CSV table of C-alpha atoms and ligand atoms in Angstrom, one decimal:
chain,number,residue,atom,x,y,z
A,1,MET,CA,78.0,-5.0,-111.2
A,2,ASP,CA,75.1,-7.3,-112.0
A,3,LYS,CA,73.8,-9.9,-109.6
A,4,ILE,CA,71.9,-13.1,-110.3
A,5,VAL,CA,69.2,-14.0,-107.8
A,6,VAL,CA,68.0,-17.6,-107.5
A,7,GLU,CA,65.0,-19.0,-105.6
A,8,GLY,CA,65.9,-22.6,-104.8
A,9,GLY,CA,63.8,-25.7,-104.6
A,10,TYR,CA,62.3,-26.1,-108.1
A,11,PRO,CA,63.1,-29.3,-110.0
A,12,LEU,CA,64.3,-28.4,-113.5
A,13,LYS,CA,62.3,-29.8,-116.4
A,14,GLY,CA,62.3,-29.3,-120.2
A,15,GLU,CA,64.9,-28.8,-122.9
A,16,VAL,CA,68.1,-26.7,-123.2
A,17,ARG,CA,70.4,-26.2,-126.2
A,18,ILE,CA,74.2,-26.1,-125.7
A,19,SER,CA,76.2,-23.3,-127.2
A,20,GLY,CA,79.6,-23.6,-129.0
A,21,ALA,CA,82.6,-24.4,-126.8
A,22,LYS,CA,84.4,-21.3,-125.5
A,23,ASN,CA,87.7,-23.1,-125.2
A,24,ALA,CA,87.5,-24.4,-128.8
A,25,ALA,CA,86.3,-21.1,-130.3
A,26,LEU,CA,89.2,-19.1,-128.7
A,27,PRO,CA,92.1,-21.0,-130.4
A,28,ILE,CA,90.1,-21.6,-133.6
A,29,LEU,CA,89.3,-17.9,-134.1
A,30,VAL,CA,93.0,-17.1,-133.4
A,31,SER,CA,94.0,-19.6,-136.0
A,32,SER,CA,92.6,-17.3,-138.7
A,33,LEU,CA,95.9,-15.3,-138.3
A,34,LEU,CA,97.6,-18.2,-140.1
A,35,THR,CA,96.0,-17.4,-143.4
A,36,ASP,CA,95.3,-14.3,-145.5
A,37,GLY,CA,91.8,-14.9,-146.6
A,38,PRO,CA,88.3,-14.8,-144.9
A,39,CYS,CA,87.6,-17.7,-142.5
A,40,THR,CA,84.0,-18.3,-141.4
A,41,TYR,CA,83.1,-19.8,-138.0
A,42,SER,CA,79.6,-20.8,-137.1
A,43,ASN,CA,78.1,-21.9,-133.7
A,44,VAL,CA,80.4,-19.3,-132.0
A,45,PRO,CA,79.1,-18.7,-128.5
A,46,VAL,CA,78.1,-15.1,-127.6
A,47,LEU,CA,80.5,-14.4,-124.7
A,48,LYS,CA,82.7,-11.8,-123.2
A,49,ASP,CA,85.8,-13.8,-124.0
A,50,ILE,CA,84.8,-14.1,-127.6
A,51,GLU,CA,84.4,-10.3,-127.7
A,52,SER,CA,87.9,-9.9,-126.2
A,53,THR,CA,89.3,-12.3,-128.8
A,54,LYS,CA,87.8,-10.3,-131.6
A,55,GLU,CA,89.1,-7.1,-130.1
A,56,LEU,CA,92.6,-8.6,-129.9
A,57,LEU,CA,92.5,-9.9,-133.5
A,58,ILE,CA,91.3,-6.5,-134.8
A,59,ASN,CA,94.3,-5.0,-132.9
A,60,HIS,CA,96.5,-7.2,-135.1
A,61,GLY,CA,94.9,-5.9,-138.3
A,62,ALA,CA,92.2,-8.5,-138.9
A,63,ARG,CA,88.8,-7.5,-140.3
A,64,ILE,CA,85.9,-9.1,-138.5
A,65,GLU,CA,82.2,-9.4,-139.3
A,66,THR,CA,79.7,-10.9,-136.9
A,67,ASP,CA,76.2,-12.1,-137.5
A,68,GLN,CA,75.0,-13.5,-134.1
A,69,HIS,CA,76.7,-16.9,-133.8
A,70,THR,CA,78.7,-16.6,-137.1
A,71,VAL,CA,82.0,-14.8,-137.2
A,72,THR,CA,84.1,-14.1,-140.3
A,73,ILE,CA,87.7,-13.1,-139.8
A,74,ASP,CA,90.0,-12.0,-142.6
A,75,ALA,CA,93.7,-11.6,-141.5
A,76,GLY,CA,94.9,-10.7,-144.9
A,77,GLY,CA,95.7,-7.3,-143.5
A,78,LEU,CA,97.7,-8.6,-140.6
A,79,ASN,CA,100.0,-5.7,-139.7
A,80,ASN,CA,100.6,-5.5,-135.9
A,81,SER,CA,102.7,-8.0,-134.0
A,82,GLU,CA,102.0,-6.5,-130.6
A,83,ALA,CA,99.3,-7.7,-128.1
A,84,PRO,CA,99.2,-5.0,-125.5
A,85,TYR,CA,98.7,-5.5,-121.7
A,86,ASP,CA,95.3,-3.8,-121.6
A,87,LEU,CA,93.9,-6.4,-124.0
A,88,VAL,CA,95.8,-9.5,-122.7
A,89,ARG,CA,95.0,-8.8,-119.0
A,90,LYS,CA,91.3,-9.2,-119.9
A,91,MET,CA,91.8,-12.7,-121.1
A,92,ARG,CA,94.9,-14.8,-120.5
A,93,ALA,CA,94.1,-17.0,-123.5
A,94,SER,CA,95.3,-14.0,-125.5
A,95,ILE,CA,98.7,-15.7,-125.3
A,96,LEU,CA,97.5,-18.0,-128.1
A,97,VAL,CA,98.4,-15.2,-130.6
A,98,LEU,CA,102.1,-15.8,-129.9
A,99,GLY,CA,102.6,-18.9,-132.1
A,100,PRO,CA,100.6,-17.6,-135.1
A,101,LEU,CA,102.2,-14.1,-135.0
A,102,VAL,CA,105.8,-15.6,-135.1
A,103,ALA,CA,104.7,-18.0,-137.8
A,104,ARG,CA,103.1,-15.3,-140.0
A,105,LEU,CA,104.9,-12.1,-139.1
A,106,LYS,CA,108.2,-13.6,-137.9
A,107,LYS,CA,107.9,-11.7,-134.7
A,108,ALA,CA,105.6,-11.0,-131.7
A,109,ARG,CA,105.5,-8.8,-128.7
A,110,VAL,CA,102.8,-10.2,-126.4
A,111,SER,CA,102.1,-9.0,-122.8
A,112,LEU,CA,102.6,-11.7,-120.2
A,113,PRO,CA,99.2,-12.7,-118.9
A,114,GLY,CA,98.5,-11.4,-115.4
A,115,GLY,CA,97.8,-13.5,-112.4
A,116,CYS,CA,94.8,-15.6,-112.0
A,117,SER,CA,92.7,-16.6,-109.0
A,118,ILE,CA,92.9,-20.3,-109.6
A,119,GLY,CA,96.7,-20.5,-109.9
A,120,ALA,CA,100.0,-19.1,-111.1
A,121,ARG,CA,99.4,-20.4,-114.6
A,122,PRO,CA,102.9,-19.9,-116.0
A,123,ILE,CA,103.5,-20.0,-119.7
A,124,ASN,CA,107.1,-21.4,-119.5
A,125,LEU,CA,106.2,-24.4,-121.6
A,126,HIS,CA,104.7,-22.2,-124.4
A,127,LEU,CA,108.0,-20.2,-124.5
A,128,LYS,CA,110.3,-23.3,-124.2
A,129,GLY,CA,108.5,-24.9,-127.1
A,130,LEU,CA,108.7,-21.7,-129.3
A,131,ALA,CA,112.5,-21.5,-128.6
A,132,ALA,CA,112.8,-25.2,-129.5
A,133,LEU,CA,111.3,-24.2,-132.9
A,134,GLY,CA,114.1,-21.8,-133.4
A,135,ALA,CA,112.6,-18.5,-132.1
A,136,LYS,CA,114.6,-16.0,-130.1
A,137,VAL,CA,112.4,-15.6,-127.0
A,138,GLU,CA,113.0,-12.9,-124.3
A,139,LEU,CA,111.0,-11.4,-121.4
A,140,ILE,CA,111.3,-7.7,-121.5
A,141,HIS,CA,109.3,-5.3,-119.3
A,142,GLY,CA,106.4,-7.7,-118.8
A,143,TYR,CA,106.2,-8.7,-122.5
A,144,VAL,CA,107.3,-11.8,-124.3
A,145,GLU,CA,109.4,-10.7,-127.3
A,146,ALA,CA,109.8,-13.5,-129.8
A,147,SER,CA,111.2,-13.5,-133.3
A,148,ALA,CA,112.4,-16.0,-136.0
A,149,ALA,CA,113.2,-15.6,-139.6
A,150,LYS,CA,111.9,-19.1,-140.2
A,151,LEU,CA,110.6,-21.6,-137.6
A,152,ARG,CA,112.1,-25.1,-137.9
A,153,GLY,CA,110.5,-28.3,-136.8
A,154,ALA,CA,111.7,-29.8,-133.5
A,155,GLU,CA,110.8,-32.5,-131.0
A,156,ILE,CA,109.1,-31.0,-127.9
A,157,PHE,CA,108.2,-32.8,-124.7
A,158,PHE,CA,105.7,-31.1,-122.4
A,159,ASP,CA,106.7,-31.6,-118.7
A,160,THR,CA,103.1,-30.9,-117.8
A,161,VAL,CA,100.0,-31.5,-120.0
A,162,THR,CA,99.1,-28.0,-121.2
A,163,VAL,CA,96.0,-27.2,-123.3
A,164,THR,CA,96.8,-23.8,-124.6
A,165,GLY,CA,100.5,-24.7,-124.7
A,166,THR,CA,99.7,-27.6,-127.1
A,167,GLU,CA,97.5,-25.3,-129.1
A,168,ASN,CA,100.0,-22.4,-129.3
A,169,LEU,CA,102.9,-24.7,-130.5
A,170,MET,CA,100.6,-26.6,-132.9
A,171,MET,CA,99.8,-23.2,-134.6
A,172,ALA,CA,103.5,-22.2,-134.6
A,173,ALA,CA,104.6,-25.6,-136.1
A,174,VAL,CA,102.1,-25.9,-139.0
A,175,LEU,CA,104.0,-23.3,-141.0
A,176,ALA,CA,107.5,-24.3,-139.7
A,177,GLU,CA,110.1,-25.9,-142.0
A,178,GLY,CA,110.2,-29.7,-141.4
A,179,ILE,CA,108.6,-32.0,-138.9
A,180,THR,CA,107.6,-31.2,-135.3
A,181,LEU,CA,106.7,-33.8,-132.7
A,182,LEU,CA,104.7,-32.6,-129.7
A,183,ARG,CA,105.0,-35.3,-127.0
A,184,ASN,CA,102.8,-35.4,-123.9
A,185,ALA,CA,100.4,-33.2,-125.8
A,186,ALA,CA,97.0,-32.3,-124.4
A,187,ARG,CA,94.1,-34.5,-125.8
A,188,GLU,CA,91.2,-32.2,-124.8
A,189,PRO,CA,88.4,-32.2,-127.4
A,190,GLU,CA,89.1,-28.5,-127.9
A,191,VAL,CA,92.7,-29.3,-128.9
A,192,THR,CA,91.4,-32.0,-131.3
A,193,ALA,CA,88.9,-29.5,-132.7
A,194,LEU,CA,91.7,-27.0,-133.4
A,195,ALA,CA,93.9,-29.7,-135.1
A,196,ASP,CA,91.0,-30.7,-137.3
A,197,VAL,CA,90.5,-27.0,-138.4
A,198,LEU,CA,94.2,-26.6,-139.1
A,199,ASN,CA,94.2,-29.7,-141.2
A,200,LYS,CA,91.1,-28.4,-143.1
A,201,MET,CA,93.2,-25.3,-143.8
A,202,GLY,CA,95.9,-27.5,-145.4
A,203,ALA,CA,98.1,-28.3,-142.4
A,204,LYS,CA,99.5,-31.8,-142.0
A,205,ILE,CA,98.9,-32.9,-138.4
A,206,GLU,CA,98.9,-36.6,-137.5
A,207,GLY,CA,98.2,-38.4,-134.2
A,208,ILE,CA,95.2,-36.1,-133.5
A,209,GLY,CA,93.5,-37.2,-130.2
A,210,THR,CA,96.6,-38.9,-129.0
A,211,SER,CA,99.4,-37.5,-126.8
A,212,VAL,CA,101.9,-37.4,-129.6
A,213,LEU,CA,101.2,-34.9,-132.4
A,214,LYS,CA,103.3,-35.1,-135.6
A,215,ILE,CA,103.2,-31.9,-137.6
A,216,THR,CA,104.8,-31.6,-141.0
A,217,GLY,CA,105.2,-27.9,-141.9
A,218,VAL,CA,103.6,-26.6,-145.1
A,219,PRO,CA,104.3,-23.3,-146.9
A,220,ALA,CA,100.9,-21.7,-146.4
A,221,LEU,CA,97.3,-22.4,-145.2
A,222,LYS,CA,94.1,-21.6,-146.9
A,223,PRO,CA,90.9,-20.0,-145.5
A,224,VAL,CA,88.3,-22.3,-144.0
A,225,SER,CA,84.6,-22.4,-143.0
A,226,VAL,CA,83.9,-24.5,-139.9
A,227,SER,CA,81.4,-24.9,-137.0
A,228,ILE,CA,82.5,-24.8,-133.4
A,229,ILE,CA,82.0,-28.0,-131.3
A,230,PRO,CA,79.5,-28.0,-128.4
A,231,ASP,CA,80.7,-26.8,-125.0
A,232,ARG,CA,81.3,-29.9,-122.8
A,233,ILE,CA,81.6,-27.8,-119.6
A,234,GLU,CA,78.3,-26.0,-120.2
A,235,THR,CA,76.8,-29.4,-120.9
A,236,GLY,CA,78.2,-30.9,-117.7
A,237,THR,CA,76.9,-27.8,-115.7
A,238,PHE,CA,73.4,-28.5,-116.9
A,239,MET,CA,73.7,-32.2,-116.2
A,240,VAL,CA,74.6,-31.4,-112.6
A,241,SER,CA,71.7,-28.9,-112.3
A,242,ALA,CA,69.3,-31.8,-113.1
A,243,ALA,CA,70.9,-34.1,-110.5
A,244,LEU,CA,70.9,-31.3,-107.9
A,245,SER,CA,67.3,-30.3,-108.4
A,246,GLY,CA,65.8,-33.8,-108.8
A,247,GLY,CA,64.8,-32.6,-112.2
A,248,ASP,CA,64.5,-34.3,-115.6
A,249,ILE,CA,66.0,-32.3,-118.5
A,250,LYS,CA,66.8,-32.9,-122.2
A,251,ILE,CA,70.1,-31.5,-123.4
A,252,LEU,CA,70.2,-30.7,-127.1
A,253,ASP,CA,73.2,-30.0,-129.5
A,254,CYS,CA,75.7,-31.6,-127.1
A,255,GLU,CA,78.5,-34.1,-127.7
A,256,PRO,CA,78.3,-36.9,-125.1
A,257,THR,CA,81.5,-38.6,-126.3
A,258,HIS,CA,83.4,-35.6,-124.9
A,259,LEU,CA,81.9,-36.2,-121.4
A,260,GLU,CA,82.6,-39.9,-120.6
A,261,SER,CA,84.2,-39.3,-117.3
A,262,VAL,CA,81.5,-36.8,-116.2
A,263,ILE,CA,78.7,-39.1,-117.3
A,264,HIS,CA,80.3,-42.0,-115.4
A,265,LYS,CA,80.7,-40.0,-112.2
A,266,LEU,CA,77.2,-38.6,-112.4
A,267,ARG,CA,75.7,-42.0,-112.8
A,268,LEU,CA,77.7,-43.1,-109.7
A,269,THR,CA,76.0,-40.4,-107.7
A,270,GLY,CA,72.6,-41.8,-108.6
A,271,SER,CA,71.5,-39.8,-111.7
A,272,GLU,CA,70.0,-41.5,-114.8
A,273,VAL,CA,71.8,-40.4,-118.0
A,274,LYS,CA,70.4,-41.5,-121.4
A,275,ILE,CA,72.3,-40.8,-124.6
A,276,ASP,CA,70.8,-40.5,-128.0
A,277,GLY,CA,73.3,-39.0,-130.6
A,278,ASN,CA,73.7,-35.3,-129.8
A,279,THR,CA,71.0,-35.4,-127.2
A,280,MET,CA,71.3,-36.4,-123.6
A,281,THR,CA,68.5,-36.9,-121.0
A,282,VAL,CA,69.5,-36.4,-117.4
A,283,LYS,CA,67.2,-37.4,-114.5
A,284,GLY,CA,68.1,-36.7,-110.9
A,285,GLY,CA,68.0,-39.7,-108.6
A,286,ASP,CA,65.8,-39.8,-105.5
A,287,LYS,CA,69.0,-39.5,-103.5
A,288,ILE,CA,72.5,-38.3,-104.2
A,289,THR,CA,75.3,-40.8,-103.4
A,290,SER,CA,78.7,-39.5,-102.2
A,291,ILE,CA,81.7,-40.4,-104.4
A,292,ASP,CA,85.4,-39.4,-104.8
A,293,ILE,CA,86.7,-37.3,-107.7
A,294,LYS,CA,90.3,-36.6,-108.9
A,295,THR,CA,90.7,-34.0,-111.7
A,296,MET,CA,93.0,-35.1,-114.5
A,297,PRO,CA,93.9,-34.1,-118.0
A,298,TYR,CA,91.4,-35.4,-120.7
A,299,PRO,CA,90.0,-38.0,-120.9
A,300,GLY,CA,90.1,-37.9,-117.0
A,301,PHE,CA,87.6,-35.9,-115.0
A,302,PRO,CA,87.9,-32.2,-116.1
A,303,THR,CA,89.1,-29.6,-113.6
A,304,ASP,CA,86.5,-27.2,-115.1
A,305,MET,CA,83.7,-29.5,-113.7
A,306,GLN,CA,85.2,-29.7,-110.2
A,307,ALA,CA,83.3,-26.8,-108.6
A,308,GLN,CA,80.0,-28.0,-110.0
A,309,PHE,CA,80.4,-31.5,-108.6
A,310,MET,CA,81.5,-30.1,-105.3
A,311,VAL,CA,78.0,-28.5,-105.0
A,312,LEU,CA,76.4,-31.8,-105.8
A,313,LEU,CA,78.5,-33.7,-103.3
A,314,SER,CA,77.8,-31.1,-100.6
A,315,VAL,CA,74.2,-32.4,-100.5
A,316,ALA,CA,75.0,-36.1,-101.1
A,317,LYS,CA,74.5,-38.8,-98.5
A,318,GLY,CA,77.9,-39.5,-97.0
A,319,PHE,CA,81.5,-38.3,-97.2
A,320,SER,CA,83.2,-37.4,-100.5
A,321,VAL,CA,86.8,-36.5,-101.4
A,322,ILE,CA,87.8,-34.2,-104.3
A,323,THR,CA,91.4,-34.0,-105.3
A,324,GLU,CA,92.4,-31.1,-107.6
A,325,THR,CA,95.5,-32.0,-109.5
A,326,ILE,CA,95.6,-29.4,-112.3
A,327,PHE,CA,95.5,-26.0,-110.6
A,328,GLU,CA,97.1,-25.2,-107.2
A,329,ASN,CA,94.3,-22.8,-106.0
A,330,ARG,CA,91.0,-24.0,-107.4
A,331,PHE,CA,89.0,-24.3,-104.1
A,332,ILE,CA,88.1,-20.6,-103.8
A,333,HIS,CA,84.4,-21.5,-104.1
A,334,VAL,CA,84.7,-23.6,-100.9
A,335,SER,CA,84.4,-20.6,-98.6
A,336,GLU,CA,81.3,-19.3,-100.5
A,337,LEU,CA,79.7,-22.8,-100.4
A,338,LYS,CA,80.3,-22.9,-96.7
A,339,ARG,CA,78.3,-19.7,-96.4
A,340,LEU,CA,75.4,-21.7,-97.9
A,341,GLY,CA,75.8,-24.3,-95.2
A,342,ALA,CA,78.1,-26.8,-97.0
A,343,ASP,CA,80.4,-28.9,-94.7
A,344,ILE,CA,83.8,-28.9,-96.5
A,345,LYS,CA,87.3,-29.1,-95.2
A,346,VAL,CA,90.3,-28.3,-97.4
A,347,SER,CA,93.8,-29.6,-96.9
A,348,GLY,CA,96.2,-28.7,-99.7
A,349,ASN,CA,94.7,-29.9,-103.0
A,350,THR,CA,92.1,-32.1,-101.3
A,351,ALA,CA,88.6,-31.1,-100.3
A,352,MET,CA,86.7,-33.4,-97.8
A,353,ILE,CA,83.0,-33.0,-98.1
A,354,THR,CA,80.4,-34.2,-95.6
A,355,GLY,CA,77.0,-34.1,-97.2
A,356,VAL,CA,74.3,-32.0,-95.5
A,357,PRO,CA,70.5,-32.5,-96.0
A,358,LYS,CA,70.0,-29.0,-97.5
A,359,LEU,CA,71.9,-25.8,-98.4
A,360,MET,CA,70.5,-22.5,-97.2
A,361,GLY,CA,70.3,-19.5,-99.6
A,362,ALA,CA,72.6,-16.5,-98.8
A,363,PRO,CA,74.4,-13.7,-100.6
A,364,VAL,CA,77.7,-15.1,-102.2
A,365,MET,CA,80.4,-13.7,-104.5
A,366,ALA,CA,81.7,-15.2,-107.7
A,367,THR,CA,85.5,-15.5,-108.0
A,368,ASP,CA,86.2,-17.3,-111.2
A,369,LEU,CA,84.2,-18.6,-114.2
A,370,ARG,CA,83.4,-22.1,-113.1
A,371,ALA,CA,83.1,-21.2,-109.4
A,372,SER,CA,80.4,-18.7,-110.3
A,373,ALA,CA,78.5,-21.4,-112.2
A,374,SER,CA,78.7,-23.6,-109.1
A,375,LEU,CA,77.2,-20.8,-107.0
A,376,ILE,CA,74.2,-20.6,-109.3
A,377,LEU,CA,73.8,-24.4,-109.0
A,378,ALA,CA,74.0,-24.1,-105.2
A,379,GLY,CA,71.2,-21.5,-105.4
A,380,LEU,CA,69.0,-23.9,-107.4
A,381,ALA,CA,69.4,-26.5,-104.7
A,382,ALA,CA,69.3,-24.3,-101.6
A,383,SER,CA,66.2,-23.4,-99.6
A,384,GLY,CA,65.4,-19.7,-99.9
A,385,THR,CA,67.1,-17.0,-101.9
A,386,THR,CA,70.8,-16.9,-103.1
A,387,GLU,CA,72.3,-13.7,-104.5
A,388,VAL,CA,75.4,-14.2,-106.6
A,389,SER,CA,77.4,-11.0,-107.2
A,390,ARG,CA,80.3,-10.3,-109.6
A,391,VAL,CA,78.5,-12.3,-112.3
A,392,TYR,CA,80.8,-10.8,-114.9
A,393,HIS,CA,82.9,-13.9,-114.3
A,394,LEU,CA,79.9,-15.9,-115.6
A,395,ASP,CA,79.4,-13.8,-118.6
A,396,ARG,CA,82.9,-14.7,-119.8
A,397,GLY,CA,82.1,-18.3,-120.3
A,398,TYR,CA,78.3,-19.0,-120.2
A,399,GLU,CA,75.9,-17.7,-122.9
A,400,ALA,CA,72.7,-16.3,-121.3
A,401,ILE,CA,72.9,-18.8,-118.5
A,402,GLU,CA,70.1,-17.3,-116.4
A,403,LYS,CA,67.8,-17.4,-119.5
A,404,LYS,CA,68.6,-21.1,-120.1
A,405,PHE,CA,68.0,-22.0,-116.5
A,406,ALA,CA,64.7,-20.0,-116.5
A,407,SER,CA,63.6,-21.9,-119.6
A,408,LEU,CA,64.0,-25.1,-117.5
A,409,GLY,CA,61.7,-23.7,-114.7
A,410,ALA,CA,64.3,-22.2,-112.4
A,411,LYS,CA,63.3,-19.1,-110.5
A,412,ILE,CA,66.2,-17.0,-111.5
A,413,LYS,CA,66.8,-13.5,-112.6
A,414,ARG,CA,69.6,-11.0,-113.3
A,415,VAL,CA,69.4,-7.8,-111.4
A,416,LYS,CA,71.2,-5.0,-113.2
A,417,ALA,CA,73.5,-3.1,-110.8
B,501,EPZ,C1,92.9,-24.4,-120.4
B,501,EPZ,O1,93.7,-23.5,-119.7
B,501,EPZ,C2,91.5,-23.9,-120.3
B,501,EPZ,N1,91.4,-22.6,-120.9
B,501,EPZ,C3,91.0,-23.9,-118.8
B,501,EPZ,O2,89.7,-23.5,-118.8
B,501,EPZ,C4,91.2,-25.3,-118.3
B,501,EPZ,O3,90.9,-25.2,-116.9
B,501,EPZ,C5,92.6,-25.7,-118.4
B,501,EPZ,O4,93.0,-25.7,-119.8
B,501,EPZ,C6,92.8,-27.2,-118.0
B,501,EPZ,O5,92.0,-28.0,-118.7
B,501,EPZ,C7,91.3,-22.5,-122.3
B,501,EPZ,O6,91.4,-23.4,-123.0
B,501,EPZ,C8,91.2,-21.1,-122.8
B,501,EPZ,P1,96.9,-25.6,-118.9
B,501,EPZ,P2,95.3,-23.5,-119.8
B,501,EPZ,O7,98.0,-24.9,-119.7
B,501,EPZ,O8,95.7,-23.9,-121.2
B,501,EPZ,C9,100.5,-25.7,-115.9
B,501,EPZ,C10,87.9,-22.2,-118.1
B,501,EPZ,O9,87.3,-22.1,-117.1
B,501,EPZ,N2,101.3,-25.0,-116.9
B,501,EPZ,O10,96.4,-26.9,-119.5
B,501,EPZ,O11,95.8,-22.2,-119.3
B,501,EPZ,C11,99.4,-24.8,-115.3
B,501,EPZ,O12,99.9,-23.9,-114.3
B,501,EPZ,C12,89.4,-22.2,-118.1
B,501,EPZ,O13,87.3,-22.2,-119.2
B,501,EPZ,C13,102.6,-24.8,-116.7
B,501,EPZ,O14,103.2,-25.1,-115.6
B,501,EPZ,O15,95.7,-24.6,-118.8
B,501,EPZ,C14,98.4,-25.8,-114.8
B,501,EPZ,O16,98.8,-26.2,-113.5
B,501,EPZ,C15,89.9,-22.1,-116.7
B,501,EPZ,N3,103.4,-24.2,-117.7
B,501,EPZ,C16,98.5,-27.0,-115.8
B,501,EPZ,O17,99.8,-26.8,-116.5
B,501,EPZ,C17,102.8,-23.8,-118.9
B,501,EPZ,O18,103.5,-23.2,-119.7
B,501,EPZ,C18,97.4,-27.1,-116.8
B,501,EPZ,O19,97.4,-25.8,-117.4
B,501,EPZ,C19,101.4,-24.0,-119.1
B,501,EPZ,C20,100.7,-24.7,-118.1
């Protein structure tokens, strides 16, 4: 398995371009199943999870052509309603095919996603919503088996805000008969991006960006050509890297309006953030101030930025508290950061961080996608060398991250196993 080796202590300077958002591209590529013509998607990030999504769609009978960051998918030949375990276990977001398959093929047999290091991540709300739309839903031998001659609009309330749950049911409802109301729906920019694409395909979704989505079913959707929105989590990760290294970087092709809570919090720690359209300039302050953070559904502070901010606060002046309200086990990175000299105590879903003057480089192990990014950040700030192993986690969600950091002056390299 590859490692990434970082030599800390170099302030980052220069420009970096943000890739398309992984968590927008996944549902949007899957939405191609809802129509029988070629859909073209540009600004698609080159990532392991995108490859897994393409493999899954081909398994269902879609034809796919890729030219670097442009992907064309034609689901006219959709002929297989089964998503097997060996594909689903590679990427739990595969569950997103459930809604479109029942909508288009009237049935689906999708493997239950396996466990995940950051939490149980059940899909009960996906299944409850699909049943509310009139599908027969059963769990048989580790698979979800769902079928419906015709899905009918219904009123669905999400007990918990769920991003892929909202996306799955939106894709099931757009071809259902009648009106569907999704209440307490997720408002993440990636959910909004999917709704915008579905409307461009001829769907009738109202209330986009709010927590109540009204979907009026239509008989069919037409193919579409769209561009994927910028990745707000990749953007936030680079913003923190400037703050951590006392650097001064210009971030291009980003969407600052998707990062209001992150910009607000970073400014409170002492960084200077300047916004100019789709460009942001982030300058690290001469000292890092401790703050408190509580992760919340959008537009609150994103859980996917929690690990990155924990690194920043571990070298801030003073005492910080991070409360993780979305996932029950998203502090796995704490033990690795403590190996680098961070002073963090965890009690339940709260992490108490006492800032230390400096982190010290050491070998560490990545455990999940965003935690592995935080270990790279820690390596940039630490004195000495940090070796991050199991970087396959990183490759799932960050396009060429070591090349992007190197272009900003980081002393970083990938060591092939
Ligand atoms: C999406 O996961 C993202 N993944 C995650 O990003 C992100 O961390 C998460 O949303 C929260 O923002 C994709 O978009 C592909 P949820 P998702 O359903 O949809 C509970 C990354 O690093 N829940 O919004 O799986 C669940 O257990 C990944 O890119 C139920 O109880 O998250 C969690 O506690 C990590 N029942 C909470 O809701 C359900 O049926 C939020 O989960 C569904 C969810």
